[in-house]
PDB file of C-alpha atoms in Angstrom:
ATOM      1  CA  MET A   1      -5.240  -9.086  45.048  1.00 47.00           C
ATOM      2  CA  VAL A   2      -8.631  -9.553  43.405  1.00 46.00           C
ATOM      3  CA  ILE A   3     -10.804  -6.437  43.155  1.00 51.00           C
ATOM      4  CA  GLU A   4     -14.346  -6.676  41.873  1.00 47.00           C
ATOM      5  CA  ALA A   5     -16.320  -3.599  40.864  1.00 48.00           C
ATOM      6  CA  GLY A   6     -20.012  -3.726  40.098  1.00 42.00           C
ATOM      7  CA  THR A   7     -23.090  -5.453  41.416  1.00 39.00           C
ATOM      8  CA  THR A   8     -23.074  -8.915  39.848  1.00 43.00           C
ATOM      9  CA  VAL A   9     -20.857 -12.000  40.039  1.00 44.00           C
ATOM     10  CA  ASN A  10     -20.593 -12.268  36.246  1.00 49.00           C
ATOM     11  CA  GLN A  11     -18.246  -9.380  35.462  1.00 58.00           C
ATOM     12  CA  ASP A  12     -18.116  -7.747  32.059  1.00 90.00           C
ATOM     13  CA  VAL A  13     -14.355  -7.872  31.775  1.00 94.00           C
ATOM     14  CA  THR A  14     -11.367  -9.169  33.747  1.00 95.00           C
ATOM     15  CA  LEU A  15      -8.063  -7.321  33.854  1.00 96.00           C
ATOM     16  CA  VAL A  16      -5.126  -9.606  34.644  1.00 97.00           C
ATOM     17  CA  LEU A  17      -2.177  -7.529  35.816  1.00 96.00           C
ATOM     18  CA  SER A  18       1.450  -7.978  36.829  1.00 95.00           C
ATOM     19  CA  LYS A  19       0.971  -5.140  39.340  1.00 94.00           C
ATOM     20  CA  TYR A  20      -1.729  -2.704  40.412  1.00 95.00           C
ATOM     21  CA  GLY A  21      -0.014   0.672  40.229  1.00 95.00           C
ATOM     22  CA  PRO A  22      -1.278   4.152  39.309  1.00 97.00           C
ATOM     23  CA  VAL A  23      -1.493   3.400  35.577  1.00 97.00           C
ATOM     24  CA  GLU A  24      -3.424   0.167  36.107  1.00 97.00           C
ATOM     25  CA  GLN A  25      -5.698   1.866  38.628  1.00 97.00           C
ATOM     26  CA  LYS A  26      -6.422   4.634  36.101  1.00 97.00           C
ATOM     27  CA  ILE A  27      -7.367   2.043  33.437  1.00 97.00           C
ATOM     28  CA  HIS A  28      -9.604   0.293  35.968  1.00 97.00           C
ATOM     29  CA  ASN A  29     -11.337   3.528  37.054  1.00 97.00           C
ATOM     30  CA  ASP A  30     -11.865   4.729  33.473  1.00 97.00           C
ATOM     31  CA  LEU A  31     -13.512   1.424  32.516  1.00 96.00           C
ATOM     32  CA  VAL A  32     -15.797   1.578  35.563  1.00 95.00           C
ATOM     33  CA  ASN A  33     -16.693   5.182  34.660  1.00 95.00           C
ATOM     34  CA  ARG A  34     -17.744   3.944  31.221  1.00 94.00           C
ATOM     35  CA  GLY A  35     -20.188   1.516  32.794  1.00 93.00           C
ATOM     36  CA  PHE A  36     -18.136  -1.681  32.875  1.00 94.00           C
ATOM     37  CA  ARG A  37     -18.201  -4.173  35.694  1.00 94.00           C
ATOM     38  CA  VAL A  38     -14.549  -5.064  36.150  1.00 95.00           C
ATOM     39  CA  THR A  39     -12.641  -7.798  37.948  1.00 94.00           C
ATOM     40  CA  ILE A  40      -8.978  -7.090  38.668  1.00 95.00           C
ATOM     41  CA  ILE A  41      -6.600 -10.006  39.233  1.00 96.00           C
ATOM     42  CA  ASN A  42      -3.122  -9.002  40.388  1.00 96.00           C
ATOM     43  CA  THR A  43      -0.872 -12.012  39.793  1.00 95.00           C
ATOM     44  CA  ARG A  44       1.558 -10.799  42.452  1.00 92.00           C
ATOM     45  CA  ASP A  45      -1.019 -11.596  45.108  1.00 92.00           C
ATOM     46  CA  ASP A  46      -3.470 -14.174  43.735  1.00 91.00           C
ATOM     47  CA  GLU A  47      -3.805 -17.203  41.523  1.00 94.00           C
ATOM     48  CA  VAL A  48      -5.679 -17.164  38.224  1.00 94.00           C
ATOM     49  CA  ARG A  49      -8.399 -19.733  37.607  1.00 92.00           C
ATOM     50  CA  CYS A  50     -10.517 -20.659  34.598  1.00 89.00           C
ATOM     51  CA  ARG A  51     -13.253 -18.105  33.952  1.00 84.00           C
ATOM     52  CA  ASN A  52     -15.951 -17.961  31.308  1.00 85.00           C
ATOM     53  CA  SER A  53     -15.338 -14.294  30.687  1.00 86.00           C
ATOM     54  CA  LYS A  54     -13.541 -11.812  28.491  1.00 93.00           C
ATOM     55  CA  ALA A  55     -10.100 -10.814  29.713  1.00 96.00           C
ATOM     56  CA  VAL A  56      -7.446  -8.215  29.005  1.00 97.00           C
ATOM     57  CA  LEU A  57      -3.962  -9.441  29.914  1.00 97.00           C
ATOM     58  CA  LEU A  58      -1.731  -6.541  30.933  1.00 97.00           C
ATOM     59  CA  LEU A  59       1.170  -8.762  31.922  1.00 96.00           C
ATOM     60  CA  ASP A  60       4.889  -8.037  31.689  1.00 93.00           C
ATOM     61  CA  ASP A  61       5.801 -11.601  30.668  1.00 93.00           C
ATOM     62  CA  THR A  62       4.702 -13.011  27.299  1.00 94.00           C
ATOM     63  CA  PHE A  63       5.178 -16.627  28.416  1.00 94.00           C
ATOM     64  CA  GLU A  64       2.938 -16.145  31.461  1.00 95.00           C
ATOM     65  CA  ALA A  65       0.364 -14.439  29.253  1.00 96.00           C
ATOM     66  CA  LEU A  66       0.288 -17.387  26.827  1.00 95.00           C
ATOM     67  CA  VAL A  67      -0.612 -19.796  29.623  1.00 95.00           C
ATOM     68  CA  ILE A  68      -3.109 -17.480  31.300  1.00 96.00           C
ATOM     69  CA  SER A  69      -4.831 -16.718  27.976  1.00 95.00           C
ATOM     70  CA  SER A  70      -5.920 -20.375  27.911  1.00 94.00           C
ATOM     71  CA  LEU A  71      -7.878 -19.899  31.144  1.00 95.00           C
ATOM     72  CA  PHE A  72     -10.353 -17.463  29.605  1.00 95.00           C
ATOM     73  CA  GLU A  73     -13.104 -17.714  27.029  1.00 90.00           C
ATOM     74  CA  ASP A  74     -11.749 -14.729  25.083  1.00 94.00           C
ATOM     75  CA  THR A  75      -8.750 -12.410  25.479  1.00 96.00           C
ATOM     76  CA  LEU A  76      -8.066  -9.056  23.812  1.00 96.00           C
ATOM     77  CA  ASN A  77      -4.922 -10.415  22.210  1.00 95.00           C
ATOM     78  CA  PRO A  78      -5.979 -13.950  21.253  1.00 93.00           C
ATOM     79  CA  ARG A  79      -4.050 -17.086  22.218  1.00 93.00           C
ATOM     80  CA  GLY A  80      -2.801 -17.413  18.649  1.00 94.00           C
ATOM     81  CA  ALA A  81      -0.983 -14.088  18.917  1.00 95.00           C
ATOM     82  CA  TYR A  82       0.960 -15.371  21.935  1.00 96.00           C
ATOM     83  CA  VAL A  83       1.923 -18.502  20.014  1.00 95.00           C
ATOM     84  CA  LEU A  84       3.297 -16.351  17.181  1.00 96.00           C
ATOM     85  CA  ALA A  85       5.202 -14.277  19.734  1.00 96.00           C
ATOM     86  CA  ILE A  86       6.928 -17.328  21.196  1.00 96.00           C
ATOM     87  CA  ASP A  87       7.667 -19.185  17.933  1.00 96.00           C
ATOM     88  CA  ARG A  88       9.306 -16.941  15.357  1.00 96.00           C
ATOM     89  CA  ALA A  89       9.215 -19.698  12.743  1.00 96.00           C
ATOM     90  CA  ALA A  90       5.425 -19.929  13.141  1.00 97.00           C
ATOM     91  CA  LEU A  91       5.202 -16.138  12.917  1.00 97.00           C
ATOM     92  CA  PHE A  92       7.100 -16.022   9.636  1.00 97.00           C
ATOM     93  CA  ARG A  93       5.058 -18.883   8.183  1.00 97.00           C
ATOM     94  CA  GLU A  94       1.791 -17.137   9.131  1.00 97.00           C
ATOM     95  CA  LEU A  95       2.965 -13.792   7.732  1.00 97.00           C
ATOM     96  CA  SER A  96       3.957 -15.503   4.484  1.00 97.00           C
ATOM     97  CA  ARG A  97       0.541 -17.179   4.313  1.00 96.00           C
ATOM     98  CA  LEU A  98      -1.077 -13.758   4.686  1.00 96.00           C
ATOM     99  CA  GLY A  99       1.039 -12.356   1.847  1.00 95.00           C
ATOM    100  CA  TYR A 100       3.642 -10.408   3.840  1.00 95.00           C
ATOM    101  CA  PRO A 101       7.328 -10.682   2.875  1.00 94.00           C
ATOM    102  CA  THR A 102       9.473 -12.402   5.494  1.00 95.00           C
ATOM    103  CA  PRO A 103      13.234 -12.694   6.028  1.00 95.00           C
ATOM    104  CA  GLU A 104      15.059 -15.869   5.115  1.00 95.00           C
ATOM    105  CA  LEU A 105      15.483 -17.801   8.343  1.00 96.00           C
ATOM    106  CA  SER A 106      17.961 -20.489   9.378  1.00 96.00           C
ATOM    107  CA  VAL A 107      17.634 -22.444  12.633  1.00 97.00           C
ATOM    108  CA  ALA A 108      20.918 -23.669  14.100  1.00 96.00           C
ATOM    109  CA  LEU A 109      21.128 -25.786  17.252  1.00 95.00           C
ATOM    110  CA  ASN A 110      24.901 -26.110  17.385  1.00 94.00           C
ATOM    111  CA  PRO A 111      27.360 -23.183  17.814  1.00 95.00           C
ATOM    112  CA  ASN A 112      29.520 -24.499  14.957  1.00 94.00           C
ATOM    113  CA  VAL A 113      26.484 -24.462  12.679  1.00 95.00           C
ATOM    114  CA  VAL A 114      25.688 -20.910  13.794  1.00 95.00           C
ATOM    115  CA  GLY A 115      29.212 -19.884  12.812  1.00 93.00           C
ATOM    116  CA  LYS A 116      28.877 -21.596   9.434  1.00 93.00           C
ATOM    117  CA  VAL A 117      25.581 -19.817   8.654  1.00 94.00           C
ATOM    118  CA  ILE A 118      26.957 -16.431   9.697  1.00 93.00           C
ATOM    119  CA  ARG A 119      30.087 -16.985   7.598  1.00 90.00           C
ATOM    120  CA  GLY A 120      27.788 -17.127   4.575  1.00 89.00           C
ATOM    121  CA  LEU A 121      25.785 -14.043   5.600  1.00 89.00           C
ATOM    122  CA  GLY A 122      28.419 -11.716   6.951  1.00 86.00           C
ATOM    123  CA  ARG A 123      26.536  -9.473   9.397  1.00 92.00           C
ATOM    124  CA  ALA A 124      23.641 -11.357  10.943  1.00 95.00           C
ATOM    125  CA  TYR A 125      20.685 -10.826  13.253  1.00 96.00           C
ATOM    126  CA  LEU A 126      21.068 -13.629  15.795  1.00 96.00           C
ATOM    127  CA  ALA A 127      17.694 -14.207  17.410  1.00 96.00           C
ATOM    128  CA  THR A 128      15.868 -16.765  19.552  1.00 96.00           C
ATOM    129  CA  PRO A 129      12.330 -18.036  18.996  1.00 96.00           C
ATOM    130  CA  SER A 130      10.871 -15.122  20.981  1.00 95.00           C
ATOM    131  CA  PRO A 131      11.899 -11.472  21.357  1.00 94.00           C
ATOM    132  CA  ALA A 132      10.509 -11.747  24.903  1.00 93.00           C
ATOM    133  CA  LEU A 133      13.754 -13.515  25.898  1.00 94.00           C
ATOM    134  CA  ASN A 134      15.602 -10.223  25.269  1.00 93.00           C
ATOM    135  CA  LEU A 135      18.537 -12.035  23.642  1.00 95.00           C
ATOM    136  CA  ASP A 136      18.252 -10.815  20.045  1.00 95.00           C
ATOM    137  CA  GLY A 137      21.208  -8.936  18.619  1.00 93.00           C
ATOM    138  CA  LEU A 138      23.487  -8.224  15.695  1.00 94.00           C
ATOM    139  CA  VAL A 139      26.743 -10.133  15.178  1.00 94.00           C
ATOM    140  CA  THR A 140      29.367  -9.092  12.678  1.00 91.00           C
ATOM    141  CA  THR A 141      31.664 -12.139  12.514  1.00 91.00           C
ATOM    142  CA  TRP A 142      31.218 -15.875  12.556  1.00 89.00           C
ATOM    143  CA  GLU A 143      33.489 -16.095  15.601  1.00 91.00           C
ATOM    144  CA  GLY A 144      31.266 -13.651  17.473  1.00 91.00           C
ATOM    145  CA  GLY A 145      28.093 -15.523  16.509  1.00 92.00           C
ATOM    146  CA  LYS A 146      29.570 -18.846  17.549  1.00 92.00           C
ATOM    147  CA  SER A 147      30.653 -17.357  20.887  1.00 94.00           C
ATOM    148  CA  VAL A 148      27.143 -16.000  21.556  1.00 94.00           C
ATOM    149  CA  ALA A 149      25.608 -19.382  20.666  1.00 94.00           C
ATOM    150  CA  GLU A 150      28.036 -21.162  23.002  1.00 94.00           C
ATOM    151  CA  HIS A 151      26.995 -18.841  25.834  1.00 93.00           C
ATOM    152  CA  ARG A 152      23.314 -19.537  25.150  1.00 93.00           C
ATOM    153  CA  MET A 153      23.941 -23.286  25.446  1.00 91.00           C
ATOM    154  CA  TYR A 154      24.355 -22.863  29.218  1.00 90.00           C
ATOM    155  CA  MET A 155      21.229 -20.806  29.850  1.00 91.00           C
ATOM    156  CA  ALA A 156      18.410 -22.358  31.839  1.00 87.00           C
ATOM    157  CA  ASN A 157      15.712 -21.558  29.277  1.00 90.00           C
ATOM    158  CA  PRO A 158      15.743 -24.214  26.514  1.00 92.00           C
ATOM    159  CA  LEU A 159      14.439 -21.666  23.990  1.00 93.00           C
ATOM    160  CA  ALA A 160      17.690 -19.731  24.376  1.00 94.00           C
ATOM    161  CA  ARG A 161      19.573 -22.607  22.772  1.00 94.00           C
ATOM    162  CA  ILE A 162      17.541 -22.385  19.569  1.00 97.00           C
ATOM    163  CA  ASN A 163      19.457 -19.923  17.387  1.00 97.00           C
ATOM    164  CA  MET A 164      17.499 -18.251  14.592  1.00 97.00           C
ATOM    165  CA  VAL A 165      19.852 -16.593  12.130  1.00 97.00           C
ATOM    166  CA  ILE A 166      18.624 -13.847   9.817  1.00 96.00           C
ATOM    167  CA  LYS A 167      20.494 -11.456   7.528  1.00 96.00           C
ATOM    168  CA  ALA A 168      21.185  -8.299   9.517  1.00 96.00           C
ATOM    169  CA  PRO A 169      18.893  -5.389   8.675  1.00 96.00           C
ATOM    170  CA  ASP A 170      20.231  -1.902   8.018  1.00 96.00           C
ATOM    171  CA  LYS A 171      18.148  -0.626  10.917  1.00 95.00           C
ATOM    172  CA  ILE A 172      15.892  -2.048  13.632  1.00 95.00           C
ATOM    173  CA  ILE A 173      12.717  -0.203  14.648  1.00 95.00           C
ATOM    174  CA  ASP A 174      10.456  -0.964  17.619  1.00 96.00           C
ATOM    175  CA  VAL A 175       6.854   0.239  17.375  1.00 97.00           C
ATOM    176  CA  GLN A 176       3.727  -0.176  19.487  1.00 97.00           C
ATOM    177  CA  VAL A 177       0.166  -0.683  18.286  1.00 98.00           C
ATOM    178  CA  ILE A 178      -2.733   0.205  20.578  1.00 98.00           C
ATOM    179  CA  GLY A 179      -5.984  -0.211  18.680  1.00 96.00           C
ATOM    180  CA  ASP A 180      -5.913   2.360  15.878  1.00 95.00           C
ATOM    181  CA  GLU A 181      -2.809   4.094  17.196  1.00 96.00           C
ATOM    182  CA  CYS A 182       0.727   3.218  16.138  1.00 96.00           C
ATOM    183  CA  ILE A 183       3.467   4.726  18.277  1.00 96.00           C
ATOM    184  CA  GLY A 184       6.785   5.216  16.497  1.00 95.00           C
ATOM    185  CA  CYS A 185       5.453   3.963  13.151  1.00 94.00           C
ATOM    186  CA  GLY A 186       5.805   7.103  11.031  1.00 94.00           C
ATOM    187  CA  ASP A 187       4.973   6.306   7.405  1.00 95.00           C
ATOM    188  CA  LEU A 188       4.657   2.594   8.260  1.00 96.00           C
ATOM    189  CA  LYS A 189       1.428   3.159  10.218  1.00 96.00           C
ATOM    190  CA  PRO A 190      -1.094   1.845   7.606  1.00 96.00           C
ATOM    191  CA  TRP A 191       1.010  -1.268   6.977  1.00 96.00           C
ATOM    192  CA  VAL A 192       1.544  -2.059  10.653  1.00 97.00           C
ATOM    193  CA  LEU A 193      -2.126  -1.483  11.562  1.00 97.00           C
ATOM    194  CA  LYS A 194      -3.253  -3.790   8.741  1.00 96.00           C
ATOM    195  CA  LEU A 195      -0.817  -6.430   9.952  1.00 96.00           C
ATOM    196  CA  SER A 196      -2.178  -6.105  13.483  1.00 95.00           C
ATOM    197  CA  ARG A 197      -5.724  -6.715  12.260  1.00 94.00           C
ATOM    198  CA  ASP A 198      -4.604  -9.666  10.156  1.00 95.00           C
ATOM    199  CA  ILE A 199      -2.992 -11.506  13.077  1.00 95.00           C
ATOM    200  CA  GLY A 200      -5.442 -10.213  15.707  1.00 93.00           C
ATOM    201  CA  CYS A 201      -2.809  -8.496  17.841  1.00 95.00           C
ATOM    202  CA  ILE A 202      -4.685  -5.398  19.018  1.00 95.00           C
ATOM    203  CA  MET A 203      -2.121  -4.223  21.580  1.00 97.00           C
ATOM    204  CA  CYS A 204       1.327  -5.262  20.396  1.00 96.00           C
ATOM    205  CA  THR A 205       4.978  -4.320  20.165  1.00 97.00           C
ATOM    206  CA  TYR A 206       6.701  -5.096  16.857  1.00 97.00           C
ATOM    207  CA  THR A 207      10.380  -5.402  15.995  1.00 96.00           C
ATOM    208  CA  ILE A 208      10.807  -4.280  12.384  1.00 97.00           C
ATOM    209  CA  GLY A 209      13.925  -4.645  10.256  1.00 97.00           C
ATOM    210  CA  ALA A 210      14.661  -2.148   7.487  1.00 97.00           C
ATOM    211  CA  TYR A 211      16.401  -3.685   4.467  1.00 96.00           C
ATOM    212  CA  GLY A 212      16.914  -0.780   2.113  1.00 94.00           C
ATOM    213  CA  ASN A 213      13.400   0.415   1.286  1.00 93.00           C
ATOM    214  CA  GLU A 214      11.799  -2.851   2.410  1.00 95.00           C
ATOM    215  CA  HIS A 215      10.537  -3.403   5.955  1.00 97.00           C
ATOM    216  CA  LEU A 216      10.103  -6.876   7.444  1.00 97.00           C
ATOM    217  CA  ILE A 217       8.636  -8.000  10.752  1.00 97.00           C
ATOM    218  CA  LEU A 218      11.357  -9.654  12.840  1.00 97.00           C
ATOM    219  CA  GLY A 219       9.331 -10.312  15.977  1.00 96.00           C
ATOM    220  CA  VAL A 220       6.155  -9.534  17.883  1.00 97.00           C
ATOM    221  CA  GLU A 221       5.159  -9.264  21.535  1.00 96.00           C
ATOM    222  CA  PRO A 222       1.454  -9.052  22.490  1.00 96.00           C
ATOM    223  CA  ARG A 223       2.179  -6.454  25.166  1.00 95.00           C
ATOM    224  CA  ILE A 224       2.895  -2.740  25.365  1.00 95.00           C
ATOM    225  CA  GLU A 225       4.656  -0.377  27.737  1.00 94.00           C
ATOM    226  CA  LEU A 226       1.974   0.940  30.086  1.00 95.00           C
ATOM    227  CA  THR A 227       2.320   4.645  30.845  1.00 96.00           C
ATOM    228  CA  MET A 228      -0.130   7.396  31.744  1.00 97.00           C
ATOM    229  CA  GLY A 229       0.318   8.729  28.236  1.00 96.00           C
ATOM    230  CA  VAL A 230      -1.315   5.683  26.640  1.00 97.00           C
ATOM    231  CA  VAL A 231      -4.127   5.079  29.169  1.00 97.00           C
ATOM    232  CA  ASN A 232      -6.822   6.735  27.050  1.00 97.00           C
ATOM    233  CA  ASN A 233      -5.794   4.708  23.977  1.00 97.00           C
ATOM    234  CA  VAL A 234      -5.754   1.497  26.025  1.00 97.00           C
ATOM    235  CA  VAL A 235      -9.223   2.120  27.484  1.00 97.00           C
ATOM    236  CA  ASN A 236     -10.685   3.044  24.076  1.00 97.00           C
ATOM    237  CA  THR A 237      -9.171  -0.121  22.584  1.00 97.00           C
ATOM    238  CA  ILE A 238     -10.590  -2.324  25.343  1.00 97.00           C
ATOM    239  CA  VAL A 239     -14.066  -0.818  24.884  1.00 95.00           C
ATOM    240  CA  ARG A 240     -14.011  -1.244  21.109  1.00 95.00           C
ATOM    241  CA  TRP A 241     -12.722  -4.821  21.369  1.00 95.00           C
ATOM    242  CA  PHE A 242     -15.401  -5.657  23.931  1.00 94.00           C
ATOM    243  CA  ASN A 243     -18.054  -4.266  21.588  1.00 91.00           C
ATOM    244  CA  GLY A 244     -16.867  -6.513  18.763  1.00 90.00           C
ATOM    245  CA  GLU A 245     -15.068  -4.004  16.542  1.00 86.00           C
ATOM    246  CA  TRP A 246     -12.015  -6.310  16.388  1.00 80.00           C
TER     247      TRP A 246
END
C-alpha cells in the first residue's frame, strides 16, 4: 500500500513501514497536521524503489532496513547505523575509536573453539554479529556454550554460525532512545544520548552490559518498539531530524 498525502509529487518525507496499523496511522496524521507532505510505503503490500527523498524506516527487521536505507538519499537512522547493528565487531571498533570502553571480544567459528574460549572466561555472553537475530544469551559452562554453538551450525542464517564470545556482564539492560528521550535509561541517560549522537542513531534500542560500576554497549538496533505512548516523541524526533537538528 502506498499512500501519498499532499499536493505535489516530490514529498517532504517517506515513511517505510512493516504495517500500517493505528500507531503508524497516528504518526502519519500527526506529521500531516504539522504541514508535512508524506508518502507511506507499506512493505506488506508494495515494493520499495529508489527515491531522491528523505525517509524514516519504521521496519521490524534490521536486515531489511539496511537494504532499504540504500534506496534513499537520506534516512533518519543513517546507513552506517544499520551496518553497526549487523556487525558487532564493527560496532566495537567504532565505539573504541570514539573513546567509549568496549568489552573484550573473541570470534569463534568452531564449537570446540567456543568451548575453549568459554573455559577461560567462566560465565560468558554468547552473541552473534547482530542482536537482531535474537540469539544472544548467557552460558555458564564450556559444555553449554559448545552445545549452543553446535546448534547454531545448522541454522539457515550464516550469521548465526559466527559466535562472538564476551565475558558475561552482571546485568543486561535494554533501553530505547527516541530523539532526546531515553526510555529505561535511568542515570545512564546523558551517556546513552551522547552515544546516540556520536553514531547518528536517533531512534535506537541498545543492549547494555553492567560490569560492576562500568556499563558497556553490547549491541544496537536502529529500531524501537512502536506504541501509542511514544508517538509524540517519534513525531517530534522526525520533525527535528528533518529540520537538520541531527
